[in-house]
Amino acid sequence: PDLAASADMDGVDLLPHVGGARDKPPHAALYWQSGLSRAVLKGDWKLWLQAGGESYLFNLASDPNEQRNLVASQRDTVRDLEVLLEQWRQGNAPPKWTMRHKRTYDMCGTPMHLTE
């Protein structure tokens, strides 16, 4: 069946992108959140903000394996992506549950804090 578009529905029809009919990305930016860690991907840039306060910025075109953290040298890019991430966060509905259990995991030598 063909579903009519709803004004309150958030989404993009990906079918034209899968078939190659569109050459532009379906979204200007992609956002993620897991626990208190958040990330945004826009163009070649990926900003990852960890729950513990650590920040990582990678240029995926020149560093696809995310080996060089550019936070210190690209402050304007970090600030721009932080603004996008906060605007996205403000537009989300609050969670329907609370997080209660804090756990720390080791991810490639970096402590990751997760509250479940």
GROMACS .gro file of N, CA and C in nm:
model
  348
    1PRO      N    1   0.083  -0.119   0.000
    1PRO     CA    2   0.000   0.000   0.000
    1PRO      C    3   0.087   0.125   0.000
    2ASP      N    4   0.034   0.231  -0.053
    2ASP     CA    5   0.104   0.359  -0.058
    2ASP      C    6   0.062   0.441   0.063
    3LEU      N    7   0.158   0.479   0.146
    3LEU     CA    8   0.127   0.556   0.265
    3LEU      C    9   0.144   0.704   0.237
    4ALA      N   10   0.046   0.781   0.275
    4ALA     CA   11   0.054   0.926   0.258
    4ALA      C   12   0.153   0.984   0.357
    5ALA      N   13   0.226   1.086   0.316
    5ALA     CA   14   0.323   1.151   0.404
    5ALA      C   15   0.248   1.222   0.516
    6SER      N   16   0.300   1.210   0.635
    6SER     CA   17   0.242   1.275   0.752
    6SER      C   18   0.332   1.390   0.794
    7ALA      N   19   0.272   1.501   0.834
    7ALA     CA   20   0.349   1.619   0.874
    7ALA      C   21   0.435   1.592   0.996
    8ASP      N   22   0.393   1.500   1.082
    8ASP     CA   23   0.471   1.473   1.204
    8ASP      C   24   0.566   1.355   1.188
    9MET      N   25   0.579   1.302   1.068
    9MET     CA   26   0.668   1.189   1.045
    9MET      C   27   0.804   1.239   0.999
   10ASP      N   28   0.907   1.193   1.066
   10ASP     CA   29   1.044   1.233   1.034
   10ASP      C   30   1.108   1.120   0.955
   11GLY      N   31   1.153   1.149   0.835
   11GLY     CA   32   1.218   1.043   0.758
   11GLY      C   33   1.245   1.086   0.615
   12VAL      N   34   1.320   1.002   0.546
   12VAL     CA   35   1.359   1.027   0.408
   12VAL      C   36   1.340   0.897   0.330
   13ASP      N   37   1.283   0.906   0.212
   13ASP     CA   38   1.270   0.790   0.125
   13ASP      C   39   1.409   0.757   0.071
   14LEU      N   40   1.466   0.644   0.111
   14LEU     CA   41   1.601   0.605   0.071
   14LEU      C   42   1.604   0.528  -0.060
   15LEU      N   43   1.489   0.486  -0.109
   15LEU     CA   44   1.485   0.404  -0.230
   15LEU      C   45   1.555   0.470  -0.350
   16PRO      N   46   1.534   0.599  -0.378
   16PRO     CA   47   1.605   0.659  -0.491
   16PRO      C   48   1.757   0.660  -0.473
   17HIS      N   49   1.803   0.663  -0.349
   17HIS     CA   50   1.947   0.663  -0.322
   17HIS      C   51   2.006   0.523  -0.342
   18VAL      N   52   1.932   0.422  -0.304
   18VAL     CA   53   1.978   0.284  -0.320
   18VAL      C   54   1.991   0.250  -0.468
   19GLY      N   55   1.896   0.294  -0.547
   19GLY     CA   56   1.897   0.265  -0.690
   19GLY      C   57   1.990   0.352  -0.771
   20GLY      N   58   2.054   0.450  -0.707
   20GLY     CA   59   2.148   0.536  -0.777
   20GLY      C   60   2.084   0.653  -0.850
   21ALA      N   61   1.954   0.676  -0.829
   21ALA     CA   62   1.886   0.785  -0.897
   21ALA      C   63   1.925   0.921  -0.840
   22ARG      N   64   1.978   0.922  -0.719
   22ARG     CA   65   2.021   1.047  -0.656
   22ARG      C   66   2.166   1.035  -0.617
   23ASP      N   67   2.244   1.139  -0.647
   23ASP     CA   68   2.386   1.133  -0.614
   23ASP      C   69   2.421   1.211  -0.488
   24LYS      N   70   2.327   1.288  -0.434
   24LYS     CA   71   2.352   1.361  -0.310
   24LYS      C   72   2.311   1.275  -0.190
   25PRO      N   73   2.379   1.290  -0.076
   25PRO     CA   74   2.341   1.213   0.043
   25PRO      C   75   2.197   1.246   0.085
   26PRO      N   76   2.127   1.150   0.145
   26PRO     CA   77   1.988   1.174   0.184
   26PRO      C   78   1.974   1.268   0.304
   27HIS      N   79   2.081   1.288   0.379
   27HIS     CA   80   2.078   1.376   0.496
   27HIS      C   81   2.200   1.468   0.492
   28ALA      N   82   2.183   1.591   0.542
   28ALA     CA   83   2.297   1.683   0.551
   28ALA      C   84   2.396   1.636   0.656
   29ALA      N   85   2.345   1.571   0.760
   29ALA     CA   86   2.430   1.519   0.867
   29ALA      C   87   2.362   1.397   0.928
   30LEU      N   88   2.442   1.310   0.989
   30LEU     CA   89   2.390   1.194   1.060
   30LEU      C   90   2.429   1.207   1.207
   31TYR      N   91   2.339   1.165   1.295
   31TYR     CA   92   2.359   1.182   1.439
   31TYR      C   93   2.342   1.048   1.509
   32TRP      N   94   2.417   1.029   1.618
   32TRP     CA   95   2.406   0.909   1.701
   32TRP      C   96   2.411   0.949   1.847
   33GLN      N   97   2.345   0.870   1.930
   33GLN     CA   98   2.359   0.883   2.075
   33GLN      C   99   2.346   0.746   2.136
   34SER      N  100   2.438   0.715   2.227
   34SER     CA  101   2.435   0.591   2.303
   34SER      C  102   2.470   0.626   2.446
   35GLY      N  103   2.373   0.610   2.534
   35GLY     CA  104   2.396   0.656   2.671
   35GLY      C  105   2.419   0.806   2.668
   36LEU      N  106   2.530   0.848   2.725
   36LEU     CA  107   2.563   0.990   2.726
   36LEU      C  108   2.666   1.028   2.619
   37SER      N  109   2.709   0.933   2.539
   37SER     CA  110   2.801   0.961   2.429
   37SER      C  111   2.721   0.997   2.304
   38ARG      N  112   2.773   1.097   2.229
   38ARG     CA  113   2.703   1.142   2.109
   38ARG      C  114   2.803   1.162   1.996
   39ALA      N  115   2.754   1.156   1.874
   39ALA     CA  116   2.840   1.178   1.757
   39ALA      C  117   2.759   1.240   1.645
   40VAL      N  118   2.829   1.313   1.559
   40VAL     CA  119   2.768   1.370   1.439
   40VAL      C  120   2.867   1.350   1.324
   41LEU      N  121   2.814   1.317   1.208
   41LEU     CA  122   2.892   1.301   1.086
   41LEU      C  123   2.835   1.397   0.983
   42LYS      N  124   2.921   1.490   0.936
   42LYS     CA  125   2.878   1.585   0.833
   42LYS      C  126   2.991   1.600   0.733
   43GLY      N  127   2.962   1.567   0.609
   43GLY     CA  128   3.066   1.571   0.506
   43GLY      C  129   3.178   1.474   0.543
   44ASP      N  130   3.300   1.524   0.543
   44ASP     CA  131   3.415   1.441   0.578
   44ASP      C  132   3.443   1.438   0.728
   45TRP      N  133   3.370   1.516   0.806
   45TRP     CA  134   3.400   1.533   0.948
   45TRP      C  135   3.313   1.446   1.038
   46LYS      N  136   3.376   1.388   1.140
   46LYS     CA  137   3.305   1.313   1.243
   46LYS      C  138   3.349   1.366   1.378
   47LEU      N  139   3.253   1.412   1.458
   47LEU     CA  140   3.278   1.457   1.594
   47LEU      C  141   3.215   1.358   1.689
   48TRP      N  142   3.293   1.311   1.785
   48TRP     CA  143   3.246   1.213   1.883
   48TRP      C  144   3.269   1.271   2.021
   49LEU      N  145   3.163   1.290   2.098
   49LEU     CA  146   3.170   1.342   2.235
   49LEU      C  147   3.139   1.228   2.329
   50GLN      N  148   3.236   1.191   2.413
   50GLN     CA  149   3.217   1.081   2.506
   50GLN      C  150   3.153   1.129   2.635
   51ALA      N  151   3.090   1.038   2.705
   51ALA     CA  152   3.022   1.069   2.830
   51ALA      C  153   3.118   1.126   2.934
   52GLY      N  154   3.243   1.083   2.934
   52GLY     CA  155   3.340   1.130   3.032
   52GLY      C  156   3.397   1.267   3.001
   53GLY      N  157   3.356   1.330   2.892
   53GLY     CA  158   3.403   1.463   2.858
   53GLY      C  159   3.508   1.466   2.748
   54GLU      N  160   3.557   1.352   2.706
   54GLU     CA  161   3.656   1.349   2.598
   54GLU      C  162   3.588   1.379   2.464
   55SER      N  163   3.660   1.448   2.376
   55SER     CA  164   3.609   1.481   2.243
   55SER      C  165   3.708   1.435   2.138
   56TYR      N  166   3.654   1.386   2.027
   56TYR     CA  167   3.737   1.339   1.916
   56TYR      C  168   3.680   1.396   1.787
   57LEU      N  169   3.768   1.448   1.702
   57LEU     CA  170   3.729   1.497   1.570
   57LEU      C  171   3.818   1.430   1.467
   58PHE      N  172   3.755   1.372   1.366
   58PHE     CA  173   3.829   1.303   1.261
   58PHE      C  174   3.785   1.355   1.125
   59ASN      N  175   3.879   1.365   1.033
   59ASN     CA  176   3.849   1.392   0.893
   59ASN      C  177   3.855   1.256   0.823
   60LEU      N  178   3.739   1.201   0.792
   60LEU     CA  179   3.732   1.065   0.739
   60LEU      C  180   3.786   1.053   0.598
   61ALA      N  181   3.797   1.164   0.525
   61ALA     CA  182   3.854   1.158   0.390
   61ALA      C  183   4.004   1.132   0.397
   62SER      N  184   4.072   1.198   0.489
   62SER     CA  185   4.218   1.183   0.500
   62SER      C  186   4.258   1.082   0.607
   63ASP      N  187   4.165   1.044   0.695
   63ASP     CA  188   4.195   0.954   0.807
   63ASP      C  189   4.077   0.858   0.830
   64PRO      N  190   4.050   0.768   0.735
   64PRO     CA  191   3.932   0.681   0.747
   64PRO      C  192   3.937   0.585   0.865
   65ASN      N  193   4.056   0.559   0.919
   65ASN     CA  194   4.069   0.469   1.034
   65ASN      C  195   4.064   0.542   1.167
   66GLU      N  196   4.037   0.672   1.163
   66GLU     CA  197   4.021   0.754   1.283
   66GLU      C  198   4.140   0.742   1.378
   67GLN      N  199   4.258   0.769   1.326
   67GLN     CA  200   4.381   0.760   1.405
   67GLN      C  201   4.428   0.896   1.458
   68ARG      N  202   4.388   1.006   1.393
   68ARG     CA  203   4.437   1.139   1.431
   68ARG      C  204   4.323   1.226   1.482
   69ASN      N  205   4.326   1.255   1.612
   69ASN     CA  206   4.225   1.341   1.673
   69ASN      C  207   4.261   1.487   1.643
   70LEU      N  208   4.173   1.557   1.574
   70LEU     CA  209   4.199   1.694   1.529
   70LEU      C  210   4.128   1.800   1.614
   71VAL      N  211   4.082   1.763   1.732
   71VAL     CA  212   4.009   1.857   1.817
   71VAL      C  213   4.090   1.984   1.844
   72ALA      N  214   4.216   1.969   1.877
   72ALA     CA  215   4.298   2.085   1.913
   72ALA      C  216   4.326   2.178   1.795
   73SER      N  217   4.337   2.124   1.676
   73SER     CA  218   4.376   2.206   1.561
   73SER      C  219   4.258   2.255   1.477
   74GLN      N  220   4.138   2.205   1.502
   74GLN     CA  221   4.020   2.241   1.421
   74GLN      C  222   3.906   2.289   1.511
   75ARG      N  223   3.934   2.388   1.596
   75ARG     CA  224   3.835   2.434   1.694
   75ARG      C  225   3.707   2.488   1.628
   76ASP      N  226   3.719   2.557   1.515
   76ASP     CA  227   3.599   2.610   1.449
   76ASP      C  228   3.508   2.498   1.400
   77THR      N  229   3.567   2.393   1.345
   77THR     CA  230   3.490   2.278   1.299
   77THR      C  231   3.422   2.209   1.416
   78VAL      N  232   3.496   2.193   1.527
   78VAL     CA  233   3.439   2.132   1.648
   78VAL      C  234   3.319   2.213   1.694
   79ARG      N  235   3.335   2.344   1.702
   79ARG     CA  236   3.227   2.431   1.749
   79ARG      C  237   3.104   2.421   1.658
   80ASP      N  238   3.125   2.423   1.527
   80ASP     CA  239   3.014   2.412   1.432
   80ASP      C  240   2.939   2.280   1.449
   81LEU      N  241   3.013   2.170   1.464
   81LEU     CA  242   2.950   2.039   1.479
   81LEU      C  243   2.883   2.025   1.615
   82GLU      N  244   2.939   2.087   1.720
   82GLU     CA  245   2.874   2.085   1.851
   82GLU      C  246   2.739   2.156   1.845
   83VAL      N  247   2.732   2.266   1.771
   83VAL     CA  248   2.606   2.339   1.755
   83VAL      C  249   2.503   2.250   1.685
   84LEU      N  250   2.542   2.183   1.578
   84LEU     CA  251   2.451   2.091   1.508
   84LEU      C  252   2.402   1.980   1.600
   85LEU      N  253   2.494   1.924   1.677
   85LEU     CA  254   2.460   1.814   1.767
   85LEU      C  255   2.362   1.860   1.875
   86GLU      N  256   2.383   1.979   1.927
   86GLU     CA  257   2.293   2.031   2.031
   86GLU      C  258   2.156   2.063   1.972
   87GLN      N  259   2.150   2.118   1.851
   87GLN     CA  260   2.021   2.145   1.786
   87GLN      C  261   1.945   2.014   1.764
   88TRP      N  262   2.016   1.910   1.722
   88TRP     CA  263   1.954   1.779   1.702
   88TRP      C  264   1.901   1.725   1.835
   89ARG      N  265   1.984   1.736   1.941
   89ARG     CA  266   1.944   1.685   2.072
   89ARG      C  267   1.820   1.757   2.123
   90GLN      N  268   1.816   1.889   2.105
   90GLN     CA  269   1.701   1.967   2.151
   90GLN      C  270   1.572   1.928   2.077
   91GLY      N  271   1.585   1.881   1.954
   91GLY     CA  272   1.468   1.843   1.876
   91GLY      C  273   1.416   1.703   1.904
   92ASN      N  274   1.488   1.627   1.987
   92ASN     CA  275   1.447   1.490   2.020
   92ASN      C  276   1.354   1.487   2.140
   93ALA      N  277   1.264   1.392   2.141
   93ALA     CA  278   1.178   1.372   2.258
   93ALA      C  279   1.261   1.314   2.371
   94PRO      N  280   1.229   1.347   2.496
   94PRO     CA  281   1.304   1.288   2.608
   94PRO      C  282   1.282   1.137   2.614
   95PRO      N  283   1.381   1.063   2.668
   95PRO     CA  284   1.366   0.918   2.677
   95PRO      C  285   1.248   0.879   2.765
   96LYS      N  286   1.190   0.765   2.736
   96LYS     CA  287   1.076   0.715   2.813
   96LYS      C  288   1.120   0.633   2.934
   97TRP      N  289   1.251   0.620   2.955
   97TRP     CA  290   1.303   0.544   3.067
   97TRP      C  291   1.423   0.619   3.124
   98THR      N  292   1.463   0.583   3.244
   98THR     CA  293   1.581   0.644   3.305
   98THR      C  294   1.695   0.545   3.304
   99MET      N  295   1.817   0.597   3.303
   99MET     CA  296   1.936   0.514   3.305
   99MET      C  297   1.983   0.500   3.450
  100ARG      N  298   2.013   0.378   3.490
  100ARG     CA  299   2.044   0.357   3.630
  100ARG      C  300   2.179   0.295   3.660
  101HIS      N  301   2.232   0.213   3.573
  101HIS     CA  302   2.354   0.137   3.604
  101HIS      C  303   2.472   0.193   3.525
  102LYS      N  304   2.574   0.239   3.598
  102LYS     CA  305   2.693   0.292   3.530
  102LYS      C  306   2.796   0.181   3.518
  103ARG      N  307   2.847   0.163   3.397
  103ARG     CA  308   2.950   0.062   3.371
  103ARG      C  309   3.062   0.127   3.292
  104THR      N  310   3.183   0.078   3.312
  104THR     CA  311   3.298   0.126   3.237
  104THR      C  312   3.354   0.010   3.156
  105TYR      N  313   3.374   0.035   3.028
  105TYR     CA  314   3.429  -0.065   2.937
  105TYR      C  315   3.559  -0.011   2.879
  106ASP      N  316   3.649  -0.101   2.843
  106ASP     CA  317   3.771  -0.062   2.775
  106ASP      C  318   3.750  -0.078   2.625
  107MET      N  319   3.767   0.032   2.551
  107MET     CA  320   3.754   0.026   2.406
  107MET      C  321   3.886   0.072   2.346
  108CYS      N  322   3.967  -0.026   2.306
  108CYS     CA  323   4.097   0.003   2.244
  108CYS      C  324   4.183   0.091   2.333
  109GLY      N  325   4.181   0.064   2.462
  109GLY     CA  326   4.264   0.139   2.555
  109GLY      C  327   4.199   0.265   2.608
  110THR      N  328   4.078   0.297   2.563
  110THR     CA  329   4.008   0.416   2.609
  110THR      C  330   3.891   0.373   2.697
  111PRO      N  331   3.884   0.422   2.822
  111PRO     CA  332   3.770   0.386   2.906
  111PRO      C  333   3.642   0.449   2.853
  112MET      N  334   3.541   0.368   2.835
  112MET     CA  335   3.410   0.415   2.790
  112MET      C  336   3.313   0.400   2.906
  113HIS      N  337   3.242   0.507   2.936
  113HIS     CA  338   3.146   0.505   3.046
  113HIS      C  339   3.006   0.494   2.988
  114LEU      N  340   2.934   0.395   3.033
  114LEU     CA  341   2.799   0.371   2.984
  114LEU      C  342   2.705   0.363   3.103
  115THR      N  343   2.602   0.441   3.100
  115THR     CA  344   2.499   0.434   3.202
  115THR      C  345   2.378   0.368   3.139
  116GLU      N  346   2.336   0.258   3.195
  116GLU     CA  347   2.223   0.183   3.139
  116GLU      C  348   2.100   0.202   3.224
   0.00000   0.00000   0.00000
